């Protein structure tokens, strides 16, 4: 169907699309969980926030599962190496995510303020750990991960868990959390009314400013103090995936090379910044739909900024740069990519249609009055 080089590029793009879809959908309900303790001062107000995502949050996980599954199928070496290096934080993320379904299902089982408040805290933790960890992981990817391969292509990770929490990685975590909070807040502005929407609008304005400042600061650090990676040897995009045969060097500001070669790429960081500011302004004006749309575009711009800066690198190695993983040398075989491409052509439109249908059928503004009238059936 496609040649090997085209399939490699296709799957780089598809994994990016799935990541954006995951952030826009599941990131939205995580943002609501992160704002729960701040927008809901009473039990009914918190139930308004929870029920605004109650019909969607588990369906949104499809994007998370699809992203993980495609990463395993298309980039098996990245999947294996990432789990070797980030094993502790990955397990921390999974255990925190376990709290979310428990909080949704058990919060309303006992009519006790203490019981419900404890589950609200669990939902907050379960919603905020994942975006923080993902941001920190991305910050480490931009600096390179300390791993290398032996002669049998077995990966060895030489870093420490505490080493993951360096200043730039923590700044990347701030970018990620601010982006998710902003996105969840715009959802509450759009889907709730009265005090919950008003408090969410204030949170969106603060989160948007934090996102812009931390995103710009991270960009300055990448340009002036973070060493990027550059391939110095010839690469055959159609060759078999062998990640140890190329030559790679590190250079200060190398992650800006793609932007110097293609100035049009500057539209991605501009999209991330401008749309975040528009999301804040729209939330302040009470225009939830426009705020949510701007927030989704801002998140898209932030993800595309990082992805295009690293292109073609996927997981650079800080200890042995020549062993860095790129989209040319980490993919599955041409046959495997061809098969999963056919599957993706069928499955991804189904996921999109299913997602749009669910949101269309369950679209409404959630109010305190509705929660009181449906006290036993609502979350």
PDB file of N, CA, C and O in Angstrom, residues 31 200 247 352 368:
ATOM      1  N   UNK A  31      -8.882  17.623  34.057  1.00  0.00           N
ATOM      2  CA  UNK A  31      -8.879  19.019  34.493  1.00  0.00           C
ATOM      3  C   UNK A  31     -10.046  19.325  35.418  1.00  0.00           C
ATOM      4  O   UNK A  31      -9.903  20.047  36.406  1.00  0.00           O
ATOM      5  N   UNK A 200     -14.955  28.424  37.808  1.00  0.00           N
ATOM      6  CA  UNK A 200     -14.156  27.780  36.761  1.00  0.00           C
ATOM      7  C   UNK A 200     -13.560  28.821  35.818  1.00  0.00           C
ATOM      8  O   UNK A 200     -12.414  28.674  35.364  1.00  0.00           O
ATOM      9  N   UNK A 247      25.039   8.090  13.637  1.00  0.00           N
ATOM     10  CA  UNK A 247      25.876   8.937  14.501  1.00  0.00           C
ATOM     11  C   UNK A 247      25.078  10.166  14.898  1.00  0.00           C
ATOM     12  O   UNK A 247      24.477  10.838  14.041  1.00  0.00           O
ATOM     13  N   UNK A 352     -13.906   8.294  16.542  1.00  0.00           N
ATOM     14  CA  UNK A 352     -14.339   9.685  16.371  1.00  0.00           C
ATOM     15  C   UNK A 352     -15.864   9.791  16.343  1.00  0.00           C
ATOM     16  O   UNK A 352     -16.458  10.638  17.031  1.00  0.00           O
ATOM     17  N   UNK A 368     -27.452  22.657  39.804  1.00  0.00           N
ATOM     18  CA  UNK A 368     -27.700  22.153  41.155  1.00  0.00           C
ATOM     19  C   UNK A 368     -29.125  21.613  41.267  1.00  0.00           C
ATOM     20  O   UNK A 368     -29.375  20.580  41.910  1.00  0.00           O
TER      21      UNK A 368
END
